[in-house]
Short mmCIF file of C-alpha atoms in Angstrom, two decimals:
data_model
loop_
_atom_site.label_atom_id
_atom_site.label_comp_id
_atom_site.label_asym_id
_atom_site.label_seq_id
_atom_site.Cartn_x
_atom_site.Cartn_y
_atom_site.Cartn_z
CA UNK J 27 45.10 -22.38 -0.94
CA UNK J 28 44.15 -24.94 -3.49
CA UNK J 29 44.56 -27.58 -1.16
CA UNK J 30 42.20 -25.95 1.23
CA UNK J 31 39.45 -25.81 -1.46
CA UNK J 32 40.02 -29.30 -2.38
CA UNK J 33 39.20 -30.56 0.98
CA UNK J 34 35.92 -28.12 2.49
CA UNK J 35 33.70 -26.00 0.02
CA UNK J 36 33.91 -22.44 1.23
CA UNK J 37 30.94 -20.33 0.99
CA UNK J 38 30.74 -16.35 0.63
CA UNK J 39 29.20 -14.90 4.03
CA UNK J 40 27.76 -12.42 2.79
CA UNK J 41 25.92 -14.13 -0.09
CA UNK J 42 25.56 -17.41 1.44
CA UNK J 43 25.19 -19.78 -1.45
CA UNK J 44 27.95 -18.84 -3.69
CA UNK J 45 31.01 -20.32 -3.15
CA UNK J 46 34.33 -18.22 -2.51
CA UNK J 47 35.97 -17.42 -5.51
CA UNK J 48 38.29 -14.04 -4.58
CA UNK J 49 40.28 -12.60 -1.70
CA UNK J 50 40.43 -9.06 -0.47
CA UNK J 51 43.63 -7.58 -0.80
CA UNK J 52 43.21 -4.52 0.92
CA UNK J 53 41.88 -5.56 4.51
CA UNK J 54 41.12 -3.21 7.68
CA UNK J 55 43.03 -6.39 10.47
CA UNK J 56 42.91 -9.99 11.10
CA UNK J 57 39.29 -10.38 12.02
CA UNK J 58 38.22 -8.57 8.73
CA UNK J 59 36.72 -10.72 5.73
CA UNK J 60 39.08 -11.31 3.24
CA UNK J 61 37.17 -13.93 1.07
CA UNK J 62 34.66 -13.20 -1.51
CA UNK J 63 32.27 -14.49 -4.17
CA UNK J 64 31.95 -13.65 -7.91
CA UNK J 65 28.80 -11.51 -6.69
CA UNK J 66 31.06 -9.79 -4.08
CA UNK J 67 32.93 -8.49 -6.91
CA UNK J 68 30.73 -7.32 -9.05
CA UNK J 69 28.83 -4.88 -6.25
CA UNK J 70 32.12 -3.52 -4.48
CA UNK J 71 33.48 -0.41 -7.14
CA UNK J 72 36.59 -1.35 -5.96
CA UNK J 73 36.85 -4.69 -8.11
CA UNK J 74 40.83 -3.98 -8.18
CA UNK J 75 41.09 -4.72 -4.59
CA UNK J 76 40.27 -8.37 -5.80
CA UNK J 77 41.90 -10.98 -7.02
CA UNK J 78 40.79 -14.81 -8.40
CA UNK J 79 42.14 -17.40 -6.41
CA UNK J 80 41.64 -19.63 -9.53
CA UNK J 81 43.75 -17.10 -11.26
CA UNK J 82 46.44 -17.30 -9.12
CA UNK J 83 46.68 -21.08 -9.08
CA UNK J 84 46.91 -21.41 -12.69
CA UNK J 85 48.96 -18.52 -13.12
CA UNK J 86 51.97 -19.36 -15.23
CA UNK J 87 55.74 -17.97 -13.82
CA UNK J 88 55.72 -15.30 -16.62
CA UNK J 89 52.44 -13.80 -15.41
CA UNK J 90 52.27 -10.57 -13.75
CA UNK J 91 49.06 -9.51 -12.10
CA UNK J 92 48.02 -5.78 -12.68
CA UNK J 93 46.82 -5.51 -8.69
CA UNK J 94 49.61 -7.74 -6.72
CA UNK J 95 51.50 -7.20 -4.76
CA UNK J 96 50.67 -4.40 -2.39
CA UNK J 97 53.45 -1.63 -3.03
CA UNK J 98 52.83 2.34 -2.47
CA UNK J 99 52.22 3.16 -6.07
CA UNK J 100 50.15 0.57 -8.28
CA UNK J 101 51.15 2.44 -11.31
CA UNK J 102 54.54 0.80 -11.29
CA UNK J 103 53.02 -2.84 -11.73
CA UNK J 104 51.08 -1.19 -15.11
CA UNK J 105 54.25 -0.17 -16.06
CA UNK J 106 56.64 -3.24 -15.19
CA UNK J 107 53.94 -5.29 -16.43
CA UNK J 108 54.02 -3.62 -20.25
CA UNK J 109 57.81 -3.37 -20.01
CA UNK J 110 57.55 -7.48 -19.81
CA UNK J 111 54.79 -7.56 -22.54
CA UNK J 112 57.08 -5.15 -24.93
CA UNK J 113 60.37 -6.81 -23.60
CA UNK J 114 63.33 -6.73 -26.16
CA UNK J 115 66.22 -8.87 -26.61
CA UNK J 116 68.72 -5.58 -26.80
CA UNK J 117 71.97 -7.95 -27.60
CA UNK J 118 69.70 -8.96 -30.94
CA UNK J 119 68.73 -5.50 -31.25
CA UNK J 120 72.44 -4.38 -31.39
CA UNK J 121 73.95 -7.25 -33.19
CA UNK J 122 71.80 -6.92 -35.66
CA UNK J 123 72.42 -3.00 -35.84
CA UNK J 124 76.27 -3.86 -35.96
CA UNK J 125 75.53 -6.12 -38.67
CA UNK J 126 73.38 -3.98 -40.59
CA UNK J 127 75.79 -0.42 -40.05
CA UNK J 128 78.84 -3.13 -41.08
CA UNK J 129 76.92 -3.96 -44.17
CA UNK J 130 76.00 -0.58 -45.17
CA UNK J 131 79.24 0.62 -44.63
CA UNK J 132 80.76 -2.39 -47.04
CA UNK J 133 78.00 -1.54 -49.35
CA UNK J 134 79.10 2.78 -49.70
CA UNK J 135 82.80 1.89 -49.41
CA UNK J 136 82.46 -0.77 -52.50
CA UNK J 137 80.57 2.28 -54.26
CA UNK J 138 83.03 5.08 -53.43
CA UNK J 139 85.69 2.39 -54.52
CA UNK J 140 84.38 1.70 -58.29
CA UNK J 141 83.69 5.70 -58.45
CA UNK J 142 87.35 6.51 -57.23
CA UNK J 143 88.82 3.83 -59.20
CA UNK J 144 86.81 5.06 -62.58
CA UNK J 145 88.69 8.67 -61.91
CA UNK J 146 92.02 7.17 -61.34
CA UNK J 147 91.23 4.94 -65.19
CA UNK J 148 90.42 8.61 -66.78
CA UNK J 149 93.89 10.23 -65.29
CA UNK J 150 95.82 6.72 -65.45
CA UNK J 151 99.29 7.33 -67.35
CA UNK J 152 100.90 3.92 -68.02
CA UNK J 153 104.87 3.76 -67.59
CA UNK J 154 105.20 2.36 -71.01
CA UNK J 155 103.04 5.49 -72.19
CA UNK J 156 105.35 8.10 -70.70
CA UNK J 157 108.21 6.32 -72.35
CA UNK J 158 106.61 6.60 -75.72
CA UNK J 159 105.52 9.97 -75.64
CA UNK J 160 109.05 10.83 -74.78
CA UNK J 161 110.59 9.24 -77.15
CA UNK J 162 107.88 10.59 -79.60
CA UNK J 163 108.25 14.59 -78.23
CA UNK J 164 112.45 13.89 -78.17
CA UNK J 165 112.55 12.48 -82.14
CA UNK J 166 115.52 10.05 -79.77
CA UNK J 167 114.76 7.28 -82.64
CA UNK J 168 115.41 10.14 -85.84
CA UNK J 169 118.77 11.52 -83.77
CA UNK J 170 119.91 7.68 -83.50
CA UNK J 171 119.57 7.15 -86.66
CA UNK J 172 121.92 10.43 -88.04
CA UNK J 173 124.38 9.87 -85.39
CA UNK J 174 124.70 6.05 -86.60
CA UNK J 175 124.41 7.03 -90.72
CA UNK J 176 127.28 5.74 -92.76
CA UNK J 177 127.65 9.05 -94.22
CA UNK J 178 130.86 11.56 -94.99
CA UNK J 179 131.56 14.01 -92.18
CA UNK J 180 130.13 16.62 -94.16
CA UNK J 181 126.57 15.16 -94.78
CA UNK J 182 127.03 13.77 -90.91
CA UNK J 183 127.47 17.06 -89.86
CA UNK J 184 124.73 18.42 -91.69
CA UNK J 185 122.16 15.74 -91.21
CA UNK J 186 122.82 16.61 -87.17
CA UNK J 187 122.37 20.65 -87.84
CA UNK J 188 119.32 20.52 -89.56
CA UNK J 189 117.85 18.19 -86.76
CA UNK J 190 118.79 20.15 -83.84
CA UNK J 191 117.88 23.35 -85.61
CA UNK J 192 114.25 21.80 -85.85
CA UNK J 193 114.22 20.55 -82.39
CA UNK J 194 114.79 23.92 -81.21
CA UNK J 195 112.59 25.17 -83.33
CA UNK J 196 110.24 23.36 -81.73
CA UNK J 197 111.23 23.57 -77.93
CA UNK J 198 107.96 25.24 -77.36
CA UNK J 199 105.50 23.05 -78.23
CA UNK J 200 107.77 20.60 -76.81
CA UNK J 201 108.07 22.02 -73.50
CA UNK J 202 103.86 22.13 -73.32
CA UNK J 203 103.50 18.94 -73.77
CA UNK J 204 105.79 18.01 -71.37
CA UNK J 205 104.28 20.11 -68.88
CA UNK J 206 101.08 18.54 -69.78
CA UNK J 207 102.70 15.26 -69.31
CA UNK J 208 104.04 15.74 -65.95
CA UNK J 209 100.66 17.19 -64.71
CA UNK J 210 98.89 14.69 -65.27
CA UNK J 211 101.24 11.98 -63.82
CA UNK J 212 101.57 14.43 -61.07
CA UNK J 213 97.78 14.21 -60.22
CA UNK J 214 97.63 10.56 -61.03
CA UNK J 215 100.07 10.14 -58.59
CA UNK J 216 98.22 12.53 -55.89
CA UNK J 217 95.41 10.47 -55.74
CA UNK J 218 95.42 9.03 -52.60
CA UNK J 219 96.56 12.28 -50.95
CA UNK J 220 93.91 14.26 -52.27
CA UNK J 221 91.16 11.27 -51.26
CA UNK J 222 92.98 11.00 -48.14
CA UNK J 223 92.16 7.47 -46.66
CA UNK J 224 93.78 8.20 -43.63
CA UNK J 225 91.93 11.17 -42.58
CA UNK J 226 88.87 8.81 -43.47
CA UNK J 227 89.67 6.26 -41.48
CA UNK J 228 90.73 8.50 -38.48
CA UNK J 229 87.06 10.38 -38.99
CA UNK J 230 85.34 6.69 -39.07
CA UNK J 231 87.09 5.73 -35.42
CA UNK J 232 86.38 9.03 -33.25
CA UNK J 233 82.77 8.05 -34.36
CA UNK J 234 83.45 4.79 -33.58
CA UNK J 235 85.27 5.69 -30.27
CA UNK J 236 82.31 8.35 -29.68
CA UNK J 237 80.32 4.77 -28.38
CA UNK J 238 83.04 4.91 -25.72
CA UNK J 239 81.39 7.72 -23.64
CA UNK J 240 78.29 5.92 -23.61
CA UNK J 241 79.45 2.48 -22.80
CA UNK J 242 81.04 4.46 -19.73
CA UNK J 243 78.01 6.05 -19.07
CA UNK J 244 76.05 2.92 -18.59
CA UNK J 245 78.83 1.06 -16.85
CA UNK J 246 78.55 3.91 -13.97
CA UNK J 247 74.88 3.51 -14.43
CA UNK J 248 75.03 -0.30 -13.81
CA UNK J 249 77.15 -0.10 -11.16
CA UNK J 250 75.51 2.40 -9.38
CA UNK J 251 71.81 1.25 -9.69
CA UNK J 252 73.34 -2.08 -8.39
CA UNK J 253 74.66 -0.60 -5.02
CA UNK J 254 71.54 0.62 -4.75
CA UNK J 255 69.56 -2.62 -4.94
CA UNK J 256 72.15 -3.92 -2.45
CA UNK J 257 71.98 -1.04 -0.26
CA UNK J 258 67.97 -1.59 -0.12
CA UNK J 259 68.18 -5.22 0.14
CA UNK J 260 70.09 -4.18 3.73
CA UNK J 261 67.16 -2.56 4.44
CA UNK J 262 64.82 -4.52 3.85
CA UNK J 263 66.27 -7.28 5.47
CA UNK J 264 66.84 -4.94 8.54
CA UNK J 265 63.60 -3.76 8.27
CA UNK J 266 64.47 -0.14 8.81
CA UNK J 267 61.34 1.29 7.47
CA UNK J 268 62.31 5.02 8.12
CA UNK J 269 65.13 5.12 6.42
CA UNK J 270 63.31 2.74 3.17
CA UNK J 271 60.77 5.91 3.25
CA UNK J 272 64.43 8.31 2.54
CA UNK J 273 65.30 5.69 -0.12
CA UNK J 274 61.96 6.13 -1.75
CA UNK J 275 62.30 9.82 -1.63
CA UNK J 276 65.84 9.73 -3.24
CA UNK J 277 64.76 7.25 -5.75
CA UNK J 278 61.74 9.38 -6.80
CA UNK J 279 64.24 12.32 -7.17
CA UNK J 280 66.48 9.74 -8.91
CA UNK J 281 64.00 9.05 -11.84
CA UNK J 282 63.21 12.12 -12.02
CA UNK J 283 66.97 12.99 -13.00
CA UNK J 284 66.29 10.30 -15.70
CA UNK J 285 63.65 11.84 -17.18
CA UNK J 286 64.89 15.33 -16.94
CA UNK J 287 68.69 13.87 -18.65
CA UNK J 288 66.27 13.35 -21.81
CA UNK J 289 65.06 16.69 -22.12
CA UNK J 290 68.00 18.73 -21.18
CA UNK J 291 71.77 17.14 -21.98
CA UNK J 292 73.25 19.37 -19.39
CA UNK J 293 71.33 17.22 -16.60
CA UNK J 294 74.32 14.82 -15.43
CA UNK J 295 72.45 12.09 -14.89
CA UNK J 296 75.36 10.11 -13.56
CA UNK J 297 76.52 12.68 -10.80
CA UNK J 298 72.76 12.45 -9.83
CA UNK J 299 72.94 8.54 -9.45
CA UNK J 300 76.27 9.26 -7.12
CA UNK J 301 74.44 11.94 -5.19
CA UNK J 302 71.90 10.04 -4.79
CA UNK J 303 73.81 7.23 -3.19
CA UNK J 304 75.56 9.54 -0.92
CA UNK J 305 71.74 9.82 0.98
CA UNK J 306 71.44 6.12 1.89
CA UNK J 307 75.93 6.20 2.74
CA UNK J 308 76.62 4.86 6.33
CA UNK J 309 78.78 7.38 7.30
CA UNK J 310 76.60 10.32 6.07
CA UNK J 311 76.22 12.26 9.66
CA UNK J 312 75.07 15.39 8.71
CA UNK J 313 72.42 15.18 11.71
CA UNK J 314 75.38 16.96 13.42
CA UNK J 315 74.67 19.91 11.53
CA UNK J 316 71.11 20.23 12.16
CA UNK J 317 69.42 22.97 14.72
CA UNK J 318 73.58 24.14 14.67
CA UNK J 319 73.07 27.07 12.43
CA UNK J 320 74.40 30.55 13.39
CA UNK J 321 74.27 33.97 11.28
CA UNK J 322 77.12 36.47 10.54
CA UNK J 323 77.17 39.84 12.03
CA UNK J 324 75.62 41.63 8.84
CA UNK J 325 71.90 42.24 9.54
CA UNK J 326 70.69 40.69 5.99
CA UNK J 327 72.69 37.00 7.42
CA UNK J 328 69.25 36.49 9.35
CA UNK J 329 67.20 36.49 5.96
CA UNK J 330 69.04 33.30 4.89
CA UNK J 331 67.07 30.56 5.42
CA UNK J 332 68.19 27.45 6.49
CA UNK J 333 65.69 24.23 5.63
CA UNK J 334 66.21 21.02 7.67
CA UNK J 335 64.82 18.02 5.65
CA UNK J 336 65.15 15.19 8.56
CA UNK J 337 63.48 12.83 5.56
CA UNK J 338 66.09 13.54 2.87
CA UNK J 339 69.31 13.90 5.03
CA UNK J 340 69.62 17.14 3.23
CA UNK J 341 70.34 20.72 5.00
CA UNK J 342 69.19 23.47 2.49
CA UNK J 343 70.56 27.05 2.64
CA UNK J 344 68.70 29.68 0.76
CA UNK J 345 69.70 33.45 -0.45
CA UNK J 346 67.14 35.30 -1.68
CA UNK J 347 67.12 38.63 -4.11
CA UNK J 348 67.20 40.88 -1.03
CA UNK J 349 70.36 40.09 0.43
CA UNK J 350 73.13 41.82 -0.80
CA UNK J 351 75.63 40.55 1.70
CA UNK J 352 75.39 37.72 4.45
CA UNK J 353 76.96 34.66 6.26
CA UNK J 354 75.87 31.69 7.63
CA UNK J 355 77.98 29.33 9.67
CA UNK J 356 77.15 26.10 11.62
CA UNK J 357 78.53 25.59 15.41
CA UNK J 358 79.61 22.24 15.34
CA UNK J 359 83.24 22.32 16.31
CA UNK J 360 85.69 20.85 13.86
CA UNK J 361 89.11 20.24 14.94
CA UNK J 362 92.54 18.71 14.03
CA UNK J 363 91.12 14.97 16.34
CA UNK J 364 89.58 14.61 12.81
CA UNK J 365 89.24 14.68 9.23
CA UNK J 366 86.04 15.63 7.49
CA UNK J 367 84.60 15.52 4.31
CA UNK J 368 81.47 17.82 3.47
CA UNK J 369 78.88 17.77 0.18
CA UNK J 370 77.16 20.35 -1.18
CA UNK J 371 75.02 20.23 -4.47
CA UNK J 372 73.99 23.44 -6.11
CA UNK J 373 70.40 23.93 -7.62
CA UNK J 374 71.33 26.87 -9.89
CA UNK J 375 74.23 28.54 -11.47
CA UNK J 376 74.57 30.13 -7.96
CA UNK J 377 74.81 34.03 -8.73
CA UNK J 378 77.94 35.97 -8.77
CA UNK J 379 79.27 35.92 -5.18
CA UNK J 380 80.03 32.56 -3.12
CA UNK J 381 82.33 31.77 -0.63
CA UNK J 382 82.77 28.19 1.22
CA UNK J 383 85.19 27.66 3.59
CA UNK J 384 85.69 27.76 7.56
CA UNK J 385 85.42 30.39 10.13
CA UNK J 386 87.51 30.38 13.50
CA UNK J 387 85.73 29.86 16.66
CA UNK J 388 87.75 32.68 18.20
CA UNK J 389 87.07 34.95 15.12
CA UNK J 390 83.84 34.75 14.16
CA UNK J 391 83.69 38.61 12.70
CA UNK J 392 86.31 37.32 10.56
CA UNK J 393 84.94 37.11 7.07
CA UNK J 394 86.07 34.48 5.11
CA UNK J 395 86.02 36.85 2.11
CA UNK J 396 89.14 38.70 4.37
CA UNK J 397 90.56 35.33 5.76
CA UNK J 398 90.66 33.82 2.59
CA UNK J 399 90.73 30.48 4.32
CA UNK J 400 87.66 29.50 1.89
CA UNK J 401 86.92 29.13 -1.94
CA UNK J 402 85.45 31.83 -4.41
CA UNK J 403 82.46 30.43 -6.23
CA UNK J 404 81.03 32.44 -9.44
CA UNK J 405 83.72 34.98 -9.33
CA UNK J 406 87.25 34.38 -10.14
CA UNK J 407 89.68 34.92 -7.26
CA UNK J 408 92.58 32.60 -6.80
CA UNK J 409 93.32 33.97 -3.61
CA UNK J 410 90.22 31.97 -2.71
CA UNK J 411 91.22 28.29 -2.48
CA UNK J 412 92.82 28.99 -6.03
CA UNK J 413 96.17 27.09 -4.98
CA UNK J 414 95.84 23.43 -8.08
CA UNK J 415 96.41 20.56 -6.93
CA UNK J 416 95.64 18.58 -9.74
CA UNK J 417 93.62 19.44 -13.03
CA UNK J 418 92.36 22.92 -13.29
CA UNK J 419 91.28 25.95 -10.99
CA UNK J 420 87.78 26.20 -11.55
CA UNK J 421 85.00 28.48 -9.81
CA UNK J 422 81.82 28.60 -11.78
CA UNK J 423 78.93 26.10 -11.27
CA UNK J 424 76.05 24.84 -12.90
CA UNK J 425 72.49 23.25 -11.70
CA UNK J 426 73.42 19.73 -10.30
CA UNK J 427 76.96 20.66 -9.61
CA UNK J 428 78.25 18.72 -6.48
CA UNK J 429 81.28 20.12 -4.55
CA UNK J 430 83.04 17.75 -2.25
CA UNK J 431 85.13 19.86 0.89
CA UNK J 432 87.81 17.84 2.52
CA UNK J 433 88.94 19.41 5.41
CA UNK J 434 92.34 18.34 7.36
CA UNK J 435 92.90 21.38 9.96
CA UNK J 436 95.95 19.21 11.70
CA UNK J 437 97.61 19.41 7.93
CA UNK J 438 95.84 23.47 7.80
CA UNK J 439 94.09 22.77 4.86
CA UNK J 440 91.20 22.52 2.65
CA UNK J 441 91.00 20.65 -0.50
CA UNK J 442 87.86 21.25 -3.42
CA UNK J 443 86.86 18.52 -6.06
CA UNK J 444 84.38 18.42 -8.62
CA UNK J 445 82.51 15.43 -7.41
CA UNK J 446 82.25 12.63 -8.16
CA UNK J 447 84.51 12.84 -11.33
CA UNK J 448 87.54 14.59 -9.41
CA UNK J 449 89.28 15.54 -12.58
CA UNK J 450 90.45 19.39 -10.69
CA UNK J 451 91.43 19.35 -6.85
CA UNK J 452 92.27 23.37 -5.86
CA UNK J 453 92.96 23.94 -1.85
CA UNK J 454 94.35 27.06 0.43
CA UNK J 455 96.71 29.08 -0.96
CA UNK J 456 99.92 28.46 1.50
CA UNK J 457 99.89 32.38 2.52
CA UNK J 458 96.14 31.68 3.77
CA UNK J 459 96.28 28.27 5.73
CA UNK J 460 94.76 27.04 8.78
CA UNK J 461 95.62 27.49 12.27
CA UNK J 462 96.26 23.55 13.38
CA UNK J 463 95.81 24.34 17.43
CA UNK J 464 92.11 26.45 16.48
CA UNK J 465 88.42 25.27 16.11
CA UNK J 466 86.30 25.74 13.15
CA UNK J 467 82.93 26.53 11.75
CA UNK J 468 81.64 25.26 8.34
CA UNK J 469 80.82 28.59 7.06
CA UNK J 470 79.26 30.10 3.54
CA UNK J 471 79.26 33.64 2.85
CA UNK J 472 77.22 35.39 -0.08
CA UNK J 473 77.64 38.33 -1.46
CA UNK J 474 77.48 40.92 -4.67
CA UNK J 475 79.85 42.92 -5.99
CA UNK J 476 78.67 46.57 -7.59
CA UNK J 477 76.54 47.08 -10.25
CA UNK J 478 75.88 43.51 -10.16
CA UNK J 479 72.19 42.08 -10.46
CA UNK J 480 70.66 40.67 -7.77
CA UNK J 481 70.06 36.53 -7.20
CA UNK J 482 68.70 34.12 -5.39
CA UNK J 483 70.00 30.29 -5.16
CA UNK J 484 69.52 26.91 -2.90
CA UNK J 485 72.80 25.35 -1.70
CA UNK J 486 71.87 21.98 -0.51
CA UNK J 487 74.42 19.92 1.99
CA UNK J 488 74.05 16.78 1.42
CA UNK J 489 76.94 14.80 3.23
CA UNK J 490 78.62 15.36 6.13
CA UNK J 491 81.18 13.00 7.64
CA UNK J 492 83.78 12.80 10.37
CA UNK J 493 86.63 10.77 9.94
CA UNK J 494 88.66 9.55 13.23
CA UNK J 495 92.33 9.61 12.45
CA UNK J 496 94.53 6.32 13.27
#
C-alpha cells in the first residue's frame, strides 16, 4: 500500500482535492469505494468503519487496532486489546509470591521459635540440678558421713537412728518435692509432644498439596483449550463454515461456564470444557437420532418434548410438571454388528424418577422400569444398572452432570460412568442382561413415585456414536 502511494497521488472521489488518507473496512462488493479522505471521515457517523493507512504503515508489531480485523463481535478486540495493555508476567507474579509466603513463613517460624524456646528456659531442669536437689532432699552427703565416722558401735549406731528417724520424719515434705521435681522434668520433657511439630508440619503440606488440585485443574484446562485451537485450526483450514458457526456456539456456552465457575463452585468448569469438545468430536453422529423419536404407550409420553438443535449437535428431551409418568424412545436400531457409546448432560438435579436404558424392538410395552435392563437416576434402586464395576454405585445428579452409556448388546450389557472423570462404572445386574440376538431402542422413562412433588428437567444428548467391531 505504501508503495502504491509512493508512486501516484490518490485523490478522494468524493471530495476531489483531498488526497486518500483511509480505507473502508466494511464494503457492500468489489466495485464499492473503499478509499477515503480525512473529510470522508469526519461526515460518515460510522468513523469506526475506518482506518489510517498511515497508521497501519507505521504501526509497530505490538500494536493492536481497536477496529481490525473484521470478526463477528468487535467487543473481543476491546477486550484482547486491554488484556495486552494490562498484560502480566504471571511466573514473576508467582515467584515473587513464593518468595514472599517463604519469607513470611521464615519470619513467624523464627518468632514462634524464640517464644517456644523462652517457655522451654522457664521449665528447663538441668541434669546437674536434679542431681543436686536429690542429693539435697536425700541428706546422701550427712548419711555418708555417719556410716564412714570413726566412732564406737554404740555412738555408730546411734548417730544412724537419729538420722533415719529424721528422714522419716520428714518423708512428707520429701515426697512433695519430689513430686514437684518429677513434674516439672516431666513437662520439660513433653515439650515437643505438646507443640507437636509433626502435626504442624503435616497441617503446612495438605495446604501445600491443596495447590495440587489446582495445578490439575489448569493442566486439563490447557490441554483442553489447546485441542480446541487445533480442532478450529482444521476448520479453518477446511473452510467448513457451518460447522465454525457450531464451534462459535459451543465456545459462547464455553465462556459462559467460565464465568458462571466464578460465581457458583459447584459449576465444573472442567467437565464443561470436555463437553464442550465432545460437539466439534468426529465421530459424534447423533444426526442418527434426529426426526427418530417415538413415545411410550402412557398418554402423558406425548407431552415430552423432544428439541432438535441441528446447530449445536444437541437432542434435548424435556419433562414438564404435568407428567406424572412417560417414555420416550428413539427408533434407530442398535444391534450386537456394533458398539455404541451415548452422552447425556443434565441441566438440573433431574427430579426424583429417571430411568436410561434400552427398550426391545419386539417389546416395546416393556417398561424399562419392569425390564430393568436400564439405570435408576434420582432414586436409589440397584436393581437398576446397580451391578459396580469399579468405584461406587451412584444415582443422583447435579446441573452439568454428564453421563456416558456404553452399550455392547453382543456382550448383553450396559456400562454407566460419570464422565469425563470415570472414577464409578455400574452396568446390568447379571439377572437383568440383554438379549444378544434382539434389537434395541435408546429409551428414557420418567416417572414419580407417591406423594412425591412434581418436576420438570432438560436431558440434553449430546454424543452419539457407533463403533464397528473388528
Amino acid at each position: 500500500m505504501e508503495k502504491i502511494f509512493e508512486q501516484q497521488t490518490m485523490y478522494c472521489k468524493e471530495h476531489t482535492g483531498n488526497k486518500i488518507s483511509y480505507f473502508k473496512i466494511n464494503f457492500q462488493g468489489l466495485d464499492s469505494e473503499i478509499f477515503r479522505c480525512g473529510q470522508c471521515a469526519l461526515e460518515d457517523s460510522s468513523i469506526k468503519d475506518y482506518l489510517n493507512i498511515e497508521s497501519i504503515n507505521n504501526s509497530q508489531d505490538d500494536y493492536i487496532f481497536s477496529n481490525w480485523p473484521p470478526i463477528c463481535n468487535q467487543k473481543l478486540t476491546d477486550e484482547l486489546k486491554q488484556l495486552f495493555k494490562n498484560y502480566v508476567d504471571i511466573e514473576y507474579k508467582i515467584e515473587s509470591q513464593f518468595k514472599d509466603l517463604t519469607n513470611e513463613i521464615l519470619q513467624a517460624i523464627e518468632l514462634k521459635k524464640k517464644e517456644v524456646l523462652n517457655v522451654c528456659s522457664s521449665l528447663k531442669v538441668e541434669k546437674e540440678l536434679i542431681s543436686r536437689i536429690y542429693n539435697q532432699i536425700s541428706s546422701k552427703d550427712e548419711l555418708k558421713k555417719i556410716l564412714n565416722s570413726d566412732s564406737c558401735i554404740e555412738l555408730y549406731k546411734s548417730d544412724l537412728i537419729e538420722f533415719l528417724k529424721k528422714k522419716h520424719e520428714e518423708k512428707e515434705s520429701n515426697n512433695l518435692q519430689f513430686q514437684l521435681m518429677i513434674e516439672k522434668i516431666k513437662r520439660y520433657q513433653d515439650i515437643p509432644q505438646i507443640f507437636n511439630f509433626c502435626s504442624i508440619k503435616t497441617q503446612f503440606s495438605q495446604q501445600l498439596n491443596k495447590l495440587d488440585d489446582q495445578i490439575k485443574e489448569y493442566d486439563f484446562f490447557r490441554e483442553n483449550i489447546n485441542e480446541m485451537q487445533n480442532q478450529l485450526d482444521i476448520l479453518i483450514k477446511n473452510k467448513l463454515n457451518e460447522e465454525i458457526q457450531d464451534f462459535d456456539y459451543h465456545f459462547n456456552c464455553f465462556a459462559k461456564g467460565l464465568w458462571k465457575n466464578s460465581e457458583n463452585q459447584d459449576f465444573d468448569i472442567f467437565q464443561t470444557i470436555k463437553s464442550t469438545n465432545i460437539y466439534f468430536s468426529k465421530q459424534n453422529q447423533i444426526k442418527l437420532l434426529r426426526g427418530k423419536e417415538q413415545f411410550g404407550s402412557d398418554s402423558k409420553s406425548q407431552d415430552i418434548k423432544v428439541t432438535q438443535h441441528s446447530n449445536q449437535n444437541v437432542i434435548s428431551v424435556y419433562k414438564n410438571q404435568e407428567i406424572d409418568f412417560g417414555e420416550i424412545y428413539f427408533k434407530h436400531e442398535l444391534s450386537k454388528n456394533k458398539k455404541y457409546t451415548i452422552r447425556f448432560k443434565f441441566n438440573d438435579e433431574g427430579g426424583k424418577y429417571i430411568i436410561i436404558g434400552l427398550i426391545n424392538k419386539n417389546n416395546l410395552n416393556g417398561l424399562l422400569s419392569l425390564t430393568k435392563q436400564g439405570k435408576s437416576f434420582c432414586f436409589q434402586s440397584p436393581n437398576h444398572g446397580g451391578n459396580i464395576v469399579k468405584g461406587d454405585y451412584f444415582y443422583t445428579i447435579k446441573k452439568g452432570f454428564t453421563l456416558q452409556m456404553n452399550i455392547d448388546i453382543e456382550s448383553k450389557q450396559i456400562q454407566y460412568l460419570d464422565f469425563p472423570l470415570k472414577t464409578s462404572i455400574n452396568q446390568l445386574q447379571n439377572e437383568f442382561l440383554l438379549d444378544s440376538e434382539s434389537i434395541y431402542y435408546l429409551t428414557i422413562q420418567f416417572g414419580k413415585q407417591t406423594k412425591q412433588i412434581p418436576f420438570e428437567t432438560v436431558i440434553d444428548i449430546i454424543h452419539f456414536e457407533e463403533i464397528e467391531k473388528i
